[in-house]
Amino acid sequence: MRKLLAIASIALLVVTACTPKPRDITPKVLWASQSDGVVFLGYKQTKFEIDFDPVTPDWISALNGSDEVCKRWGYSESFYLNDDEVKQGFEQDFSGIGYVVFYKIAQCSK
């Protein structure tokens, strides 16, 4: 019984050690339109990174980046249009690597 318990404990340790743990990131400004007063904040990941290198985005801190852009345009601050909604897109670079783009849209306000 002790051998079985020891083997089960070792197996559990191996599985939990191999399970990826999310790392914190702050999404960056991806694109902005001064005429529309909007800033797109987000980050990119490959399918491999999504599966094996998960992230926990800090959308609150990311809003500081859109505030900076909006202030340069003469606005006072920014806010997310749909606070809880994270949109997804797809992008492929010149070498053929595909990325999933996760983003939110921030609106500049006076």
Coordinates of N, CA and C in Angstrom, one line a residue:
M1 N 0.8 -1.2 0.0 CA 0.0 0.0 0.0 C 0.9 1.3 0.0
R2 N 2.0 1.2 0.8 CA 2.8 2.4 0.8 C 3.5 2.6 -0.5
K3 N 3.9 1.5 -1.2 CA 4.5 1.7 -2.6 C 3.5 2.4 -3.5
L4 N 2.3 1.9 -3.5 CA 1.2 2.5 -4.3 C 1.0 4.0 -4.0
L5 N 1.0 4.3 -2.8 CA 0.8 5.7 -2.4 C 2.0 6.6 -2.8
A6 N 3.2 6.0 -2.7 CA 4.4 6.7 -3.1 C 4.4 7.0 -4.6
I7 N 4.1 6.0 -5.3 CA 4.0 6.1 -6.8 C 3.0 7.1 -7.2
A8 N 1.8 7.1 -6.6 CA 0.8 8.0 -6.9 C 1.2 9.4 -6.6
S9 N 1.9 9.6 -5.5 CA 2.4 11.0 -5.1 C 3.4 11.5 -6.1
I10 N 4.3 10.6 -6.5 CA 5.3 11.0 -7.5 C 4.7 11.4 -8.8
A11 N 3.7 10.6 -9.3 CA 3.0 10.9 -10.5 C 2.2 12.2 -10.4
L12 N 1.6 12.5 -9.3 CA 1.0 13.8 -9.1 C 1.9 14.9 -9.2
L13 N 3.1 14.8 -8.6 CA 4.1 15.8 -8.6 C 4.6 16.1 -10.1
V14 N 4.8 15.0 -10.8 CA 5.2 15.1 -12.2 C 4.2 15.9 -13.0
V15 N 2.9 15.5 -12.9 CA 1.9 16.2 -13.6 C 1.8 17.6 -13.3
T16 N 1.8 18.0 -12.0 CA 1.6 19.4 -11.6 C 2.9 20.2 -12.0
A17 N 4.0 19.6 -12.0 CA 5.3 20.3 -12.4 C 5.3 20.6 -13.9
C18 N 4.6 19.8 -14.7 CA 4.6 20.0 -16.1 C 3.4 20.9 -16.6
T19 N 2.5 21.2 -15.7 CA 1.4 22.0 -16.0 C 1.8 23.4 -16.1
P20 N 1.6 24.1 -17.3 CA 2.0 25.5 -17.5 C 1.3 26.4 -16.5
K21 N 2.0 27.4 -16.0 CA 1.4 28.3 -15.1 C 1.3 29.7 -15.8
P22 N 0.2 30.4 -15.8 CA 0.1 31.6 -16.5 C 1.1 32.7 -16.0
R23 N 1.7 33.4 -16.9 CA 2.6 34.5 -16.5 C 1.8 35.8 -16.8
D24 N 2.1 36.8 -16.0 CA 1.5 38.1 -16.1 C 2.1 38.9 -17.3
I25 N 1.3 39.6 -18.1 CA 1.8 40.5 -19.1 C 0.9 41.7 -19.1
T26 N 1.4 42.8 -19.6 CA 0.6 44.0 -19.8 C 0.4 44.2 -21.3
P27 N -0.8 44.1 -21.8 CA -1.0 44.4 -23.3 C -0.5 45.8 -23.7
K28 N -0.1 45.9 -24.9 CA 0.5 47.1 -25.4 C -0.4 47.7 -26.5
V29 N -0.1 49.0 -26.9 CA -0.9 49.6 -27.9 C -0.6 48.9 -29.2
L30 N -1.6 48.4 -29.9 CA -1.4 47.8 -31.2 C -1.6 48.7 -32.4
W31 N -2.6 49.6 -32.2 CA -3.0 50.5 -33.3 C -3.9 51.6 -32.6
A32 N -3.9 52.7 -33.3 CA -4.7 53.9 -32.7 C -5.1 54.7 -33.9
S33 N -6.3 55.3 -33.7 CA -6.9 56.2 -34.7 C -7.2 57.5 -34.0
Q34 N -6.5 58.6 -34.4 CA -6.7 59.9 -33.8 C -8.1 60.4 -34.2
S35 N -8.4 60.2 -35.5 CA -9.7 60.8 -36.0 C -10.9 60.1 -35.3
D36 N -10.8 58.8 -34.9 CA -11.9 58.2 -34.2 C -11.7 58.2 -32.7
G37 N -10.6 58.6 -32.2 CA -10.3 58.7 -30.8 C -10.3 57.3 -30.1
V38 N -9.8 56.3 -30.8 CA -9.8 54.9 -30.3 C -8.4 54.4 -30.3
V39 N -8.1 53.5 -29.3 CA -6.8 52.9 -29.2 C -7.1 51.4 -29.0
F40 N -6.4 50.6 -29.8 CA -6.5 49.1 -29.7 C -5.3 48.6 -28.8
L41 N -5.7 48.0 -27.7 CA -4.6 47.4 -26.8 C -4.7 45.9 -26.9
G42 N -3.6 45.2 -26.9 CA -3.6 43.8 -27.0 C -2.2 43.1 -27.0
Y43 N -2.3 41.9 -27.2 CA -1.0 41.0 -27.3 C -1.3 39.9 -28.3
K44 N -0.2 39.3 -28.7 CA -0.2 38.2 -29.7 C 0.4 37.0 -29.1
Q45 N -0.1 35.8 -29.5 CA 0.4 34.6 -29.1 C 0.2 33.6 -30.3
T46 N 1.2 32.7 -30.4 CA 1.1 31.6 -31.4 C 0.2 30.5 -30.7
K47 N -0.3 29.5 -31.5 CA -1.1 28.4 -31.0 C -0.2 27.7 -29.9
F48 N 1.1 27.5 -30.2 CA 1.9 26.8 -29.3 C 2.0 27.5 -27.9
E49 N 2.2 28.9 -28.0 CA 2.3 29.7 -26.8 C 1.0 29.6 -26.0
I50 N -0.2 29.6 -26.7 CA -1.5 29.6 -26.0 C -1.6 28.3 -25.2
D51 N -1.1 27.2 -25.8 CA -1.2 25.9 -25.1 C -0.2 25.7 -24.0
F52 N 1.1 26.1 -24.3 CA 2.1 25.8 -23.4 C 2.8 27.0 -22.6
D53 N 2.4 28.2 -22.9 CA 2.9 29.4 -22.3 C 1.8 30.4 -22.0
P54 N 0.8 30.0 -21.2 CA -0.4 30.8 -21.1 C -0.1 32.1 -20.3
V55 N -0.9 33.2 -20.6 CA -0.6 34.4 -19.9 C -1.9 34.9 -19.2
T56 N -1.7 35.8 -18.3 CA -2.8 36.5 -17.6 C -2.6 38.0 -17.9
P57 N -3.4 38.5 -18.8 CA -3.2 39.9 -19.2 C -3.7 40.9 -18.1
D58 N -2.9 41.9 -17.9 CA -3.3 43.0 -16.9 C -3.9 44.1 -17.7
W59 N -5.2 44.0 -18.0 CA -5.9 45.0 -18.8 C -6.1 46.3 -18.1
I60 N -6.0 46.4 -16.8 CA -6.2 47.6 -16.1 C -4.9 48.5 -16.3
S61 N -3.7 47.8 -16.1 CA -2.5 48.6 -16.4 C -2.3 49.0 -17.8
A62 N -2.9 48.2 -18.7 CA -2.8 48.4 -20.2 C -3.5 49.8 -20.5
L63 N -4.5 50.1 -19.8 CA -5.2 51.3 -20.0 C -4.3 52.6 -19.8
N64 N -3.2 52.5 -19.1 CA -2.3 53.6 -18.9 C -1.7 53.9 -20.3
G65 N -1.4 52.9 -21.1 CA -0.9 53.1 -22.4 C -1.8 53.8 -23.3
S66 N -3.1 53.5 -23.3 CA -4.0 54.3 -24.1 C -4.3 55.7 -23.5
D67 N -4.2 55.9 -22.2 CA -4.3 57.2 -21.6 C -3.2 58.1 -22.2
E68 N -1.9 57.6 -22.3 CA -0.8 58.4 -22.8 C -1.1 58.8 -24.3
V69 N -1.6 57.9 -25.1 CA -1.9 58.2 -26.5 C -2.9 59.2 -26.5
C70 N -4.0 59.1 -25.8 CA -5.1 60.0 -25.8 C -4.7 61.4 -25.3
K71 N -3.9 61.5 -24.3 CA -3.4 62.8 -23.8 C -2.6 63.5 -24.8
R72 N -1.8 62.8 -25.6 CA -1.0 63.4 -26.7 C -2.0 64.0 -27.8
W73 N -3.2 63.5 -27.9 CA -4.2 64.0 -28.8 C -5.0 65.1 -28.2
G74 N -4.9 65.4 -26.9 CA -5.7 66.4 -26.3 C -6.8 66.0 -25.5
Y75 N -7.0 64.7 -25.3 CA -8.0 64.1 -24.5 C -7.5 64.0 -23.1
S76 N -8.4 63.8 -22.1 CA -8.0 63.7 -20.7 C -7.7 62.2 -20.3
E77 N -8.4 61.3 -20.8 CA -8.3 59.9 -20.4 C -8.9 58.9 -21.4
S78 N -8.9 57.7 -21.1 CA -9.6 56.7 -21.9 C -10.3 55.6 -21.1
F79 N -11.2 54.9 -21.7 CA -11.9 53.8 -21.1 C -12.2 52.8 -22.1
Y80 N -12.4 51.5 -21.6 CA -12.8 50.4 -22.5 C -14.2 50.5 -23.0
L81 N -14.4 50.3 -24.3 CA -15.8 50.4 -24.8 C -16.7 49.3 -24.2
N82 N -16.2 48.0 -24.3 CA -16.9 46.9 -23.7 C -16.0 46.3 -22.7
D83 N -16.1 46.7 -21.4 CA -15.1 46.4 -20.4 C -14.8 44.9 -20.3
D84 N -15.7 44.0 -20.4 CA -15.5 42.6 -20.2 C -15.2 41.8 -21.5
E85 N -15.3 42.5 -22.6 CA -15.1 41.8 -23.9 C -13.7 41.8 -24.4
V86 N -13.1 40.7 -24.6 CA -11.8 40.6 -25.2 C -12.0 40.0 -26.6
K87 N -11.6 40.7 -27.6 CA -11.8 40.3 -29.0 C -10.6 39.5 -29.4
Q88 N -10.8 38.7 -30.5 CA -9.7 37.9 -31.1 C -9.6 38.1 -32.6
G89 N -8.4 38.1 -33.1 CA -8.2 38.2 -34.5 C -7.0 37.3 -34.8
F90 N -6.7 37.2 -36.1 CA -5.6 36.3 -36.6 C -4.7 37.1 -37.4
E91 N -3.4 36.9 -37.3 CA -2.4 37.6 -38.0 C -1.3 36.6 -38.4
Q92 N -0.8 36.8 -39.6 CA 0.3 35.9 -40.1 C 1.5 36.8 -40.6
D93 N 2.7 36.5 -40.1 CA 3.8 37.3 -40.5 C 4.4 36.8 -41.8
F94 N 5.5 37.4 -42.3 CA 6.0 37.1 -43.6 C 6.6 35.7 -43.7
S95 N 7.0 35.1 -42.5 CA 7.6 33.8 -42.5 C 6.5 32.7 -42.4
G96 N 5.2 33.1 -42.3 CA 4.1 32.2 -42.3 C 3.7 31.8 -40.9
I97 N 4.3 32.4 -39.9 CA 3.8 32.0 -38.5 C 2.5 32.8 -38.2
G98 N 1.6 32.0 -37.7 CA 0.3 32.6 -37.4 C 0.2 32.9 -36.0
Y99 N -0.5 34.1 -35.7 CA -0.6 34.6 -34.3 C -2.1 34.8 -34.1
V100 N -2.6 34.5 -32.9 CA -3.9 34.9 -32.4 C -3.6 36.2 -31.7
V101 N -4.4 37.3 -32.1 CA -4.3 38.6 -31.4 C -5.5 38.8 -30.5
F102 N -5.2 39.0 -29.3 CA -6.3 39.3 -28.3 C -6.2 40.8 -28.0
Y103 N -7.4 41.4 -28.1 CA -7.4 42.9 -27.9 C -8.7 43.4 -27.4
K104 N -8.5 44.7 -26.8 CA -9.7 45.4 -26.4 C -9.6 46.8 -27.0
I105 N -10.7 47.5 -27.1 CA -10.7 48.8 -27.7 C -11.0 49.8 -26.6
A106 N -10.1 50.8 -26.6 CA -10.3 51.9 -25.6 C -10.7 53.2 -26.3
Q107 N -11.7 53.9 -25.8 CA -12.2 55.2 -26.3 C -11.6 56.3 -25.6
C108 N -11.1 57.3 -26.3 CA -10.6 58.5 -25.6 C -11.7 59.4 -25.2
S109 N -11.6 60.1 -24.1 CA -12.7 61.0 -23.6 C -12.1 62.3 -23.1
K110 N -12.9 63.3 -23.2 CA -12.5 64.7 -22.8 C -12.7 64.8 -21.3

